[in-house]
mmCIF file of C-alpha atoms and ligand atoms in Angstrom:
data_model
loop_
_atom_site.group_PDB
_atom_site.id
_atom_site.type_symbol
_atom_site.label_atom_id
_atom_site.label_comp_id
_atom_site.label_asym_id
_atom_site.label_seq_id
_atom_site.Cartn_x
_atom_site.Cartn_y
_atom_site.Cartn_z
ATOM 1 C CA MET A 1 -6.028 -18.632 -28.487
ATOM 2 C CA THR A 2 -5.101 -14.940 -28.556
ATOM 3 C CA THR A 3 -1.565 -13.880 -27.830
ATOM 4 C CA VAL A 4 -1.018 -10.965 -25.482
ATOM 5 C CA PRO A 5 1.631 -8.606 -26.926
ATOM 6 C CA VAL A 6 4.879 -8.460 -24.967
ATOM 7 C CA SER A 7 4.411 -4.775 -24.082
ATOM 8 C CA GLN A 8 0.995 -5.597 -22.609
ATOM 9 C CA ASN A 9 2.572 -8.276 -20.458
ATOM 10 C CA ALA A 10 5.227 -5.820 -19.317
ATOM 11 C CA ILE A 11 2.643 -3.199 -18.345
ATOM 12 C CA GLY A 12 0.588 -5.764 -16.461
ATOM 13 C CA TRP A 13 3.658 -6.912 -14.605
ATOM 14 C CA GLN A 14 4.628 -3.318 -13.733
ATOM 15 C CA LEU A 15 1.133 -2.590 -12.432
ATOM 16 C CA HIS A 16 1.242 -5.759 -10.360
ATOM 17 C CA ARG A 17 4.605 -4.756 -8.896
ATOM 18 C CA ALA A 18 3.449 -1.177 -8.225
ATOM 19 C CA ARG A 19 0.434 -2.548 -6.353
ATOM 20 C CA ALA A 20 2.743 -4.575 -4.112
ATOM 21 C CA GLN A 21 5.084 -1.611 -3.543
ATOM 22 C CA ALA A 22 2.239 0.745 -2.598
ATOM 23 C CA ALA A 23 0.727 -1.922 -0.316
ATOM 24 C CA GLU A 24 3.935 -2.237 1.695
ATOM 25 C CA PRO A 25 3.195 0.708 4.044
ATOM 26 C CA TYR A 26 -0.157 -0.928 4.870
ATOM 27 C CA ASP A 27 1.559 -4.219 5.746
ATOM 28 C CA ILE A 28 3.695 -2.305 8.235
ATOM 29 C CA LEU A 29 0.912 -0.124 9.608
ATOM 30 C CA LYS A 30 -0.870 -1.747 12.578
ATOM 31 C CA LYS A 31 -4.626 -1.981 11.985
ATOM 32 C CA ALA A 32 -5.376 0.339 14.937
ATOM 33 C CA SER A 33 -3.716 3.207 13.035
ATOM 34 C CA TRP A 34 -5.446 2.943 9.639
ATOM 35 C CA TYR A 35 -7.744 5.859 10.456
ATOM 36 C CA GLU A 36 -4.990 8.143 11.693
ATOM 37 C CA ARG A 37 -3.856 11.324 9.940
ATOM 38 C CA PRO A 38 -0.180 11.693 10.896
ATOM 39 C CA ILE A 39 0.332 14.657 8.511
ATOM 40 C CA PRO A 40 -2.315 17.346 9.154
ATOM 41 C CA GLN A 41 -2.303 18.545 5.509
ATOM 42 C CA ARG A 42 -3.015 15.063 4.127
ATOM 43 C CA HIS A 43 -5.902 12.584 4.314
ATOM 44 C CA ARG A 44 -6.057 9.611 6.675
ATOM 45 C CA PHE A 45 -4.366 6.304 5.691
ATOM 46 C CA ILE A 46 -7.750 4.775 4.921
ATOM 47 C CA PHE A 47 -8.316 7.386 2.190
ATOM 48 C CA TYR A 48 -5.193 6.401 0.230
ATOM 49 C CA PHE A 49 -6.113 2.718 0.572
ATOM 50 C CA GLY A 50 -9.249 3.440 -1.432
ATOM 51 C CA HIS A 51 -7.775 6.257 -3.509
ATOM 52 C CA LEU A 52 -5.321 4.182 -5.548
ATOM 53 C CA GLU A 53 -8.148 1.994 -6.891
ATOM 54 C CA ALA A 54 -10.661 4.860 -7.239
ATOM 55 C CA PHE A 55 -8.073 6.724 -9.320
ATOM 56 C CA ASP A 56 -7.573 3.720 -11.638
ATOM 57 C CA TRP A 57 -11.306 3.137 -11.872
ATOM 58 C CA ASN A 58 -12.134 6.766 -12.718
ATOM 59 C CA LEU A 59 -9.285 7.112 -15.208
ATOM 60 C CA ILE A 60 -9.459 3.746 -16.945
ATOM 61 C CA CYS A 61 -12.808 2.076 -16.391
ATOM 62 C CA ARG A 62 -15.132 5.102 -16.113
ATOM 63 C CA ASP A 63 -13.596 7.759 -18.376
ATOM 64 C CA HIS A 64 -11.836 5.613 -20.973
ATOM 65 C CA LEU A 65 -13.910 2.438 -21.171
ATOM 66 C CA GLY A 66 -17.256 3.858 -20.046
ATOM 67 C CA LEU A 67 -17.946 0.919 -17.711
ATOM 68 C CA ARG A 68 -20.805 1.089 -15.239
ATOM 69 C CA SER A 69 -19.656 1.947 -11.724
ATOM 70 C CA LEU A 70 -19.254 -0.833 -9.174
ATOM 71 C CA HIS A 71 -19.558 1.647 -6.299
ATOM 72 C CA PRO A 72 -20.365 5.267 -7.268
ATOM 73 C CA SER A 73 -20.030 6.739 -3.768
ATOM 74 C CA PHE A 74 -16.532 5.242 -3.275
ATOM 75 C CA ASP A 75 -15.476 6.427 -6.742
ATOM 76 C CA ARG A 76 -16.222 9.972 -5.496
ATOM 77 C CA LEU A 77 -15.163 9.615 -1.853
ATOM 78 C CA PHE A 78 -11.694 8.374 -2.789
ATOM 79 C CA ALA A 79 -11.184 10.466 -5.922
ATOM 80 C CA PHE A 80 -8.881 13.297 -4.893
ATOM 81 C CA GLY A 81 -5.851 13.835 -2.666
ATOM 82 C CA ILE A 82 -5.196 17.206 -1.045
ATOM 83 C CA ASP A 83 -2.364 19.711 -0.580
ATOM 84 C CA PRO A 84 -3.698 22.703 1.402
ATOM 85 C CA PRO A 85 -1.474 25.442 2.860
ATOM 86 C CA SER A 86 -0.249 24.467 6.338
ATOM 87 C CA ASP A 87 -2.803 26.705 8.108
ATOM 88 C CA SER A 88 -5.899 25.065 6.590
ATOM 89 C CA ALA A 89 -5.993 21.328 7.286
ATOM 90 C CA PRO A 90 -9.093 19.173 6.561
ATOM 91 C CA GLY A 91 -11.655 18.705 9.351
ATOM 92 C CA ASP A 92 -13.183 15.248 8.759
ATOM 93 C CA ALA A 93 -13.492 12.672 11.570
ATOM 94 C CA ALA A 94 -12.208 9.072 11.509
ATOM 95 C CA SER A 95 -15.836 7.913 11.862
ATOM 96 C CA ASP A 96 -16.690 9.588 8.511
ATOM 97 C CA TRP A 97 -14.787 6.843 6.679
ATOM 98 C CA PRO A 98 -15.964 3.328 5.717
ATOM 99 C CA ALA A 99 -14.710 0.084 7.257
ATOM 100 C CA ILE A 100 -11.425 -1.399 5.996
ATOM 101 C CA GLU A 101 -13.227 -4.554 4.798
ATOM 102 C CA GLU A 102 -15.595 -2.510 2.619
ATOM 103 C CA VAL A 103 -12.670 -0.695 1.022
ATOM 104 C CA GLU A 104 -10.820 -3.969 0.566
ATOM 105 C CA LEU A 105 -13.782 -5.411 -1.301
ATOM 106 C CA TYR A 106 -13.917 -2.304 -3.511
ATOM 107 C CA ARG A 107 -10.192 -2.675 -4.254
ATOM 108 C CA THR A 108 -10.557 -6.327 -5.216
ATOM 109 C CA ARG A 109 -13.427 -5.606 -7.598
ATOM 110 C CA VAL A 110 -11.732 -2.604 -9.222
ATOM 111 C CA ARG A 111 -8.499 -4.533 -9.707
ATOM 112 C CA ALA A 112 -10.359 -7.376 -11.379
ATOM 113 C CA ALA A 113 -12.048 -4.912 -13.765
ATOM 114 C CA VAL A 114 -8.775 -3.141 -14.608
ATOM 115 C CA ASP A 115 -6.963 -6.434 -15.187
ATOM 116 C CA ALA A 116 -9.734 -7.836 -17.354
ATOM 117 C CA ASN A 117 -9.783 -4.738 -19.594
ATOM 118 C CA MET A 118 -6.127 -3.795 -19.734
ATOM 119 C CA LYS A 119 -5.730 -4.815 -23.374
ATOM 120 C CA ALA A 120 -8.193 -2.096 -24.424
ATOM 121 C CA VAL A 121 -6.354 0.672 -22.574
ATOM 122 C CA PRO A 122 -3.671 2.855 -24.221
ATOM 123 C CA GLU A 123 -0.186 2.489 -22.742
ATOM 124 C CA GLN A 124 -0.128 6.173 -21.708
ATOM 125 C CA LEU A 125 -3.117 5.700 -19.387
ATOM 126 C CA MET A 126 -1.613 2.564 -17.884
ATOM 127 C CA ARG A 127 1.638 4.428 -17.205
ATOM 128 C CA VAL A 128 -0.285 7.257 -15.545
ATOM 129 C CA ALA A 129 -1.999 4.708 -13.293
ATOM 130 C CA ILE A 130 1.282 2.936 -12.448
ATOM 131 C CA GLU A 131 3.343 6.061 -11.771
ATOM 132 C CA HIS A 132 0.514 7.710 -9.797
ATOM 133 C CA ARG A 133 0.487 4.646 -7.569
ATOM 134 C CA LEU A 134 4.280 4.646 -7.209
ATOM 135 C CA MET A 135 4.294 8.331 -6.219
ATOM 136 C CA HIS A 136 1.792 7.483 -3.496
ATOM 137 C CA ALA A 137 4.020 4.602 -2.373
ATOM 138 C CA GLU A 138 6.582 7.275 -1.500
ATOM 139 C CA THR A 139 4.209 9.785 0.109
ATOM 140 C CA LEU A 140 2.668 6.952 2.147
ATOM 141 C CA ALA A 141 6.168 6.361 3.528
ATOM 142 C CA TYR A 142 6.263 10.024 4.630
ATOM 143 C CA MET A 143 2.971 9.482 6.457
ATOM 144 C CA LEU A 144 4.215 6.250 8.012
ATOM 145 C CA HIS A 145 7.375 8.036 9.113
ATOM 146 C CA ALA A 146 5.307 10.638 10.979
ATOM 147 C CA LEU A 147 3.561 7.993 13.128
ATOM 148 C CA PRO A 148 4.775 6.923 16.594
ATOM 149 C CA TYR A 149 6.923 3.762 16.513
ATOM 150 C CA ASP A 150 4.346 1.596 18.292
ATOM 151 C CA SER A 151 1.940 2.099 15.343
ATOM 152 C CA LYS A 152 4.160 0.136 12.957
ATOM 153 C CA LYS A 153 5.894 -3.215 12.656
ATOM 154 C CA PRO A 154 9.638 -2.518 12.480
ATOM 155 C CA GLN A 155 11.595 -3.574 9.356
ATOM 156 C CA ALA A 156 15.308 -4.106 8.894
ATOM 157 C CA ASP A 157 17.400 -2.054 6.497
ATOM 158 C CA PRO A 158 20.009 -3.712 4.259
ATOM 159 C CA PRO A 159 23.615 -3.013 5.286
ATOM 160 C CA SER A 160 24.858 0.397 4.138
ATOM 161 C CA PRO A 161 27.586 0.556 1.499
ATOM 162 C CA LEU A 162 30.879 1.683 3.029
ATOM 163 C CA PRO A 163 31.823 5.328 2.516
ATOM 164 C CA GLU A 164 34.537 5.849 -0.115
ATOM 165 C CA GLU A 165 37.523 8.139 0.201
ATOM 166 C CA ARG A 166 36.427 11.767 0.087
ATOM 167 C CA ALA A 167 37.203 13.880 -2.941
ATOM 168 C CA SER A 168 37.432 17.678 -2.939
ATOM 169 C CA PRO A 169 34.170 19.316 -1.849
ATOM 170 C CA ALA A 170 33.426 21.443 -4.931
ATOM 171 C CA VAL A 171 33.021 20.586 -8.624
ATOM 172 C CA LYS A 172 33.527 23.097 -11.434
ATOM 173 C CA ILE A 173 30.927 22.818 -14.164
ATOM 174 C CA PRO A 174 32.093 24.539 -17.354
ATOM 175 C CA ALA A 175 29.781 26.828 -19.305
ATOM 176 C CA GLY A 176 27.490 24.749 -21.484
ATOM 177 C CA THR A 177 23.966 23.539 -22.119
ATOM 178 C CA ALA A 178 21.408 21.899 -19.837
ATOM 179 C CA HIS A 179 18.920 19.601 -21.574
ATOM 180 C CA LEU A 180 15.554 19.804 -19.871
ATOM 181 C CA GLY A 181 12.232 18.166 -20.557
ATOM 182 C CA ARG A 182 11.536 15.367 -22.988
ATOM 183 C CA ALA A 183 10.864 15.126 -26.695
ATOM 184 C CA ARG A 184 7.343 14.259 -27.803
ATOM 185 C CA GLY A 185 7.232 10.693 -29.033
ATOM 186 C CA SER A 186 10.194 9.645 -26.867
ATOM 187 C CA GLY A 187 8.232 7.558 -24.384
ATOM 188 C CA PHE A 188 6.052 8.268 -21.413
ATOM 189 C CA GLY A 189 6.348 11.499 -19.467
ATOM 190 C CA TRP A 190 3.861 13.521 -17.400
ATOM 191 C CA ASP A 191 2.403 16.716 -18.874
ATOM 192 C CA ASN A 192 4.959 18.942 -17.095
ATOM 193 C CA GLU A 193 7.942 17.079 -18.670
ATOM 194 C CA PHE A 194 7.202 18.551 -22.127
ATOM 195 C CA ASP A 195 8.549 20.172 -24.237
ATOM 196 C CA GLU A 196 12.197 19.326 -24.513
ATOM 197 C CA HIS A 197 14.415 22.419 -24.516
ATOM 198 C CA GLU A 198 17.928 23.630 -23.852
ATOM 199 C CA VAL A 199 19.150 26.223 -21.379
ATOM 200 C CA ARG A 200 22.584 27.847 -21.858
ATOM 201 C CA LEU A 201 24.473 28.157 -18.591
ATOM 202 C CA PRO A 202 27.618 30.073 -17.655
ATOM 203 C CA ALA A 203 30.240 28.195 -15.623
ATOM 204 C CA TYR A 204 29.375 27.518 -11.983
ATOM 205 C CA GLU A 205 30.635 25.563 -9.019
ATOM 206 C CA ILE A 206 28.468 22.980 -7.260
ATOM 207 C CA ASP A 207 28.969 20.953 -4.079
ATOM 208 C CA ARG A 208 30.253 17.475 -4.885
ATOM 209 C CA TYR A 209 28.246 16.017 -1.976
ATOM 210 C CA LYS A 210 24.852 16.661 -0.500
ATOM 211 C CA VAL A 211 24.809 18.865 2.595
ATOM 212 C CA THR A 212 24.996 16.546 5.621
ATOM 213 C CA ASN A 213 23.422 16.557 9.074
ATOM 214 C CA GLY A 214 26.900 17.406 10.375
ATOM 215 C CA ASP A 215 27.130 20.443 8.085
ATOM 216 C CA TYR A 216 23.679 21.637 9.087
ATOM 217 C CA LEU A 217 24.463 21.125 12.780
ATOM 218 C CA GLU A 218 26.857 24.065 12.546
ATOM 219 C CA LEU A 219 23.932 26.315 11.687
ATOM 220 C CA VAL A 220 21.711 24.793 14.394
ATOM 221 C CA GLU A 221 24.468 25.506 16.899
ATOM 222 C CA GLN A 222 24.119 29.180 15.916
ATOM 223 C CA GLY A 223 20.538 29.068 17.233
ATOM 224 C CA VAL A 224 18.601 28.223 14.043
ATOM 225 C CA PRO A 225 15.712 25.714 14.590
ATOM 226 C CA ALA A 226 16.599 22.043 14.005
ATOM 227 C CA PRO A 227 15.155 20.159 10.988
ATOM 228 C CA HIS A 228 11.864 18.287 11.359
ATOM 229 C CA PHE A 229 13.408 14.789 11.650
ATOM 230 C CA TRP A 230 15.872 15.710 14.402
ATOM 231 C CA VAL A 231 15.172 15.150 18.106
ATOM 232 C CA LYS A 232 16.977 16.682 21.055
ATOM 233 C CA GLY A 233 17.996 14.001 23.580
ATOM 234 C CA VAL A 234 19.957 14.080 26.811
ATOM 235 C CA HIS A 235 23.102 12.958 24.953
ATOM 236 C CA GLY A 236 22.782 15.442 22.100
ATOM 237 C CA TRP A 237 20.947 15.363 18.797
ATOM 238 C CA GLY A 238 19.185 12.272 17.517
ATOM 239 C CA LEU A 239 17.410 11.397 14.278
ATOM 240 C CA ARG A 240 13.881 10.004 14.099
ATOM 241 C CA THR A 241 14.272 7.384 11.356
ATOM 242 C CA MET A 242 11.369 5.283 10.117
ATOM 243 C CA PHE A 243 11.529 2.577 12.785
ATOM 244 C CA ARG A 244 13.863 3.822 15.507
ATOM 245 C CA GLU A 245 15.549 6.825 16.949
ATOM 246 C CA ILE A 246 19.332 6.901 16.488
ATOM 247 C CA SER A 247 22.056 9.358 17.372
ATOM 248 C CA LEU A 248 22.392 11.915 14.584
ATOM 249 C CA PRO A 249 24.370 10.335 11.692
ATOM 250 C CA LEU A 250 26.614 13.246 10.757
ATOM 251 C CA ASP A 251 27.422 11.928 7.268
ATOM 252 C CA TRP A 252 23.818 11.300 6.156
ATOM 253 C CA PRO A 253 22.149 13.928 3.981
ATOM 254 C CA VAL A 254 20.154 16.464 5.982
ATOM 255 C CA TRP A 255 16.466 16.494 5.037
ATOM 256 C CA VAL A 256 14.994 19.932 5.342
ATOM 257 C CA THR A 257 12.345 22.285 3.953
ATOM 258 C CA HIS A 258 13.059 24.577 1.024
ATOM 259 C CA GLU A 259 13.157 27.509 3.432
ATOM 260 C CA GLU A 260 15.796 25.792 5.592
ATOM 261 C CA ALA A 261 17.858 24.777 2.576
ATOM 262 C CA ASP A 262 17.794 28.300 1.204
ATOM 263 C CA ARG A 263 18.765 29.790 4.573
ATOM 264 C CA TYR A 264 21.705 27.412 4.918
ATOM 265 C CA ALA A 265 22.970 28.144 1.390
ATOM 266 C CA ARG A 266 22.862 31.890 2.027
ATOM 267 C CA TRP A 267 24.612 31.425 5.376
ATOM 268 C CA ARG A 268 27.424 29.716 3.424
ATOM 269 C CA GLY A 269 27.499 32.663 1.002
ATOM 270 C CA LYS A 270 26.081 30.417 -1.736
ATOM 271 C CA ARG A 271 22.653 29.606 -3.154
ATOM 272 C CA LEU A 272 20.501 26.679 -4.257
ATOM 273 C CA PRO A 273 20.917 25.489 -7.858
ATOM 274 C CA THR A 274 18.309 26.353 -10.456
ATOM 275 C CA GLU A 275 16.555 23.399 -12.055
ATOM 276 C CA ALA A 276 18.781 23.856 -15.135
ATOM 277 C CA GLU A 277 21.972 23.939 -13.045
ATOM 278 C CA TYR A 278 20.863 20.799 -11.239
ATOM 279 C CA HIS A 279 20.149 19.122 -14.597
ATOM 280 C CA ARG A 280 23.513 19.837 -16.150
ATOM 281 C CA ALA A 281 25.433 18.683 -13.092
ATOM 282 C CA ALA A 282 23.304 15.599 -12.431
ATOM 283 C CA TYR A 283 22.743 14.123 -15.858
ATOM 284 C CA GLY A 284 24.565 15.882 -18.659
ATOM 285 C CA ASP A 285 22.379 14.399 -21.377
ATOM 286 C CA ARG A 286 21.915 10.831 -20.164
ATOM 287 C CA ASP A 287 19.509 9.129 -17.795
ATOM 288 C CA PRO A 288 20.931 7.810 -14.525
ATOM 289 C CA ASP A 289 21.401 4.082 -13.942
ATOM 290 C CA PRO A 290 18.685 3.171 -11.399
ATOM 291 C CA GLY A 291 20.647 0.055 -10.428
ATOM 292 C CA ARG A 292 23.472 2.108 -8.922
ATOM 293 C CA VAL A 293 21.644 4.751 -6.946
ATOM 294 C CA HIS A 294 20.169 4.594 -3.465
ATOM 295 C CA ALA A 295 16.497 4.583 -4.483
ATOM 296 C CA ASP A 296 13.750 2.302 -5.799
ATOM 297 C CA PHE A 297 12.539 1.199 -2.323
ATOM 298 C CA ARG A 298 15.986 -0.211 -1.570
ATOM 299 C CA SER A 299 15.888 0.893 2.029
ATOM 300 C CA TRP A 300 13.792 2.873 4.525
ATOM 301 C CA ASN A 301 16.717 5.148 5.344
ATOM 302 C CA PRO A 302 19.396 7.143 3.585
ATOM 303 C CA VAL A 303 23.087 6.209 3.519
ATOM 304 C CA SER A 304 26.230 8.285 3.954
ATOM 305 C CA VAL A 305 26.662 11.022 1.346
ATOM 306 C CA TYR A 306 30.157 9.545 0.843
ATOM 307 C CA ALA A 307 28.828 6.086 -0.148
ATOM 308 C CA ASP A 308 29.566 5.320 -3.800
ATOM 309 C CA THR A 309 25.966 5.189 -5.042
ATOM 310 C CA GLY A 310 26.003 7.086 -8.300
ATOM 311 C CA ARG A 311 28.207 9.721 -9.939
ATOM 312 C CA GLY A 312 27.213 12.522 -12.282
ATOM 313 C CA PRO A 313 29.015 13.249 -15.561
ATOM 314 C CA PHE A 314 31.172 15.872 -13.793
ATOM 315 C CA GLU A 315 31.924 13.588 -10.814
ATOM 316 C CA THR A 316 29.301 14.980 -8.467
ATOM 317 C CA ARG A 317 27.982 12.277 -6.116
ATOM 318 C CA GLN A 318 24.466 11.062 -5.398
ATOM 319 C CA MET A 319 22.610 13.774 -7.255
ATOM 320 C CA VAL A 320 20.063 11.065 -7.947
ATOM 321 C CA GLY A 321 18.845 8.951 -5.023
ATOM 322 C CA ASN A 322 19.529 9.173 -1.277
ATOM 323 C CA GLY A 323 17.131 12.143 -0.989
ATOM 324 C CA TRP A 324 15.499 14.582 -3.407
ATOM 325 C CA GLU A 325 17.232 17.911 -3.855
ATOM 326 C CA TRP A 326 15.589 21.310 -3.607
ATOM 327 C CA THR A 327 16.164 23.723 -6.455
ATOM 328 C CA SER A 328 15.629 27.487 -6.513
ATOM 329 C CA THR A 329 13.091 27.049 -9.335
ATOM 330 C CA ILE A 330 9.385 27.646 -8.734
ATOM 331 C CA PHE A 331 7.311 24.861 -10.301
ATOM 332 C CA ALA A 332 5.969 26.254 -13.573
ATOM 333 C CA PRO A 333 5.173 24.886 -17.050
ATOM 334 C CA PHE A 334 7.824 24.478 -19.724
ATOM 335 C CA LYS A 335 7.142 26.181 -23.057
ATOM 336 C CA GLY A 336 4.789 23.908 -24.982
ATOM 337 C CA PHE A 337 3.062 22.550 -21.869
ATOM 338 C CA VAL A 338 -0.298 20.930 -22.564
ATOM 339 C CA PRO A 339 -2.241 19.379 -19.661
ATOM 340 C CA PHE A 340 -3.407 15.777 -20.082
ATOM 341 C CA PRO A 341 -7.098 16.011 -21.065
ATOM 342 C CA PHE A 342 -7.820 12.992 -18.831
ATOM 343 C CA TYR A 343 -6.025 14.498 -15.794
ATOM 344 C CA PRO A 344 -5.949 18.273 -16.301
ATOM 345 C CA GLY A 345 -5.057 19.173 -12.715
ATOM 346 C CA TYR A 346 -2.019 16.923 -12.266
ATOM 347 C CA SER A 347 0.448 19.792 -12.724
ATOM 348 C CA ALA A 348 -1.648 22.857 -13.540
ATOM 349 C CA ASP A 349 -3.233 22.936 -10.052
ATOM 350 C CA PHE A 350 0.248 23.549 -8.645
ATOM 351 C CA PHE A 351 1.427 26.365 -10.912
ATOM 352 C CA ASP A 352 0.616 28.777 -8.103
ATOM 353 C CA GLY A 353 4.030 30.171 -7.196
ATOM 354 C CA GLN A 354 3.908 28.248 -3.888
ATOM 355 C CA HIS A 355 5.690 25.054 -4.949
ATOM 356 C CA TRP A 356 9.383 24.452 -5.659
ATOM 357 C CA VAL A 357 10.898 21.891 -8.002
ATOM 358 C CA ILE A 358 12.725 18.991 -6.368
ATOM 359 C CA LYS A 359 14.818 16.614 -8.439
ATOM 360 C CA GLY A 360 16.623 13.309 -8.046
ATOM 361 C CA GLY A 361 14.796 10.885 -5.782
ATOM 362 C CA SER A 362 14.838 9.377 -2.309
ATOM 363 C CA PRO A 363 15.368 5.817 -1.039
ATOM 364 C CA ARG A 364 11.565 5.439 -1.430
ATOM 365 C CA THR A 365 11.348 6.748 -5.006
ATOM 366 C CA ALA A 366 10.464 4.187 -7.686
ATOM 367 C CA GLY A 367 13.157 3.474 -10.293
ATOM 368 C CA CYS A 368 11.023 4.678 -13.229
ATOM 369 C CA LEU A 369 10.693 8.131 -11.588
ATOM 370 C CA LEU A 370 14.463 8.635 -11.641
ATOM 371 C CA ARG A 371 14.425 9.560 -15.349
ATOM 372 C CA ARG A 372 15.970 12.943 -15.908
ATOM 373 C CA SER A 373 12.825 14.657 -17.196
ATOM 374 C CA PHE A 374 10.749 13.726 -14.143
ATOM 375 C CA ARG A 375 9.853 16.747 -12.001
ATOM 376 C CA ASN A 376 8.492 16.701 -8.472
ATOM 377 C CA TRP A 377 7.371 19.674 -6.382
ATOM 378 C CA PHE A 378 6.404 20.602 -2.836
ATOM 379 C CA ARG A 379 5.501 23.649 -0.815
ATOM 380 C CA GLY A 380 8.547 25.444 0.556
ATOM 381 C CA GLU A 381 7.567 24.987 4.194
ATOM 382 C CA TYR A 382 6.428 21.320 3.951
ATOM 383 C CA PRO A 383 8.775 19.381 6.278
ATOM 384 C CA TYR A 384 7.825 15.733 5.640
ATOM 385 C CA VAL A 385 9.629 15.175 2.314
ATOM 386 C CA TYR A 386 12.844 13.205 2.015
ATOM 387 C CA ALA A 387 14.546 16.199 0.431
ATOM 388 C CA GLY A 388 17.928 17.737 1.019
ATOM 389 C CA PHE A 389 20.104 19.965 -1.117
ATOM 390 C CA ARG A 390 23.527 21.063 -2.237
ATOM 391 C CA CYS A 391 24.800 24.578 -2.838
ATOM 392 C CA VAL A 392 26.174 26.374 -5.870
ATOM 393 C CA ALA A 393 28.357 29.411 -6.356
ATOM 394 C CA SER A 394 28.503 31.411 -9.586
HETATM 395 FE FE1 LIG B 401 -3.435 10.657 -5.991
#
């Protein structure tokens, strides 16, 4: 009898869990909506159902193991996601896509092949497959959010932690060093997380709390357009949450585009933090404790910015979890960047000056993606992300 090494068991278990987490949106999505495209710049739900397995097949079974394809046309059809500018959405029809049952069969067969061969696959490739899937678990939630309520089966949220007593609104960060990136040989990271480096920063002041809906309402009352998730009702502003519309929770973080965040910061006479300023305030030089923060699929909704769900080394609150945070940094490679030969476009396709770095994580961000070197990025006008912000002053 051969013994499977412990690390192999752990990877297998993590893949199994990631599969369940990424399947959750499909359990909630009513079958009649599987061919819908709620976000015009993304594919239909049915694409991502096939994509997660096609990705694993192409990466692991085709390119690494050289196995013979089980379904060549699906390997190609489901290979790549999209991120076009907002004025050029894809033009395919729902009828262009195969039946759910066919895709389900493909998934079952691919999973069996991946599971049977896992021992022959380097850990780095397995981590790529797992984290790719977990990132889609979050972006599938954004798609689910954009659907009408009668397309999904409502779920309950756990009770929110009670808000704590409020501290002063600003935190002084003394001059010092931000530690960005990750050291080679220090565990898994995506290509854009390398190399590790330091950035010297002068002293600055950063908001202790995320900007709230209530804060942003002041700007909306000046005539600025309301954020994407807000709805105007007869009794004032409401919020379109995942499963129901509620009156605007004034102490929840506001989720906005980069453009809206930047406008608000300037209106306050402040600015958005750079990636380095975010880093120093959020982490110092340690990774956050995923068990404390409002993330890792804990809930479908945010909680109050005053809830005690994670403190930074300088006593900022919730820099990790409860919504990503926009930075003023354009997504670009760190010095020493080398694309993964097996996935060259993961980051490099987005070094186009059109995408901004977001950091931290949302309630739908997997725990492993909360590590401090992880970088995420979106177009500045893309409104579907669970991303808010806080302001800094020099
Ligand atoms: Fe993908």
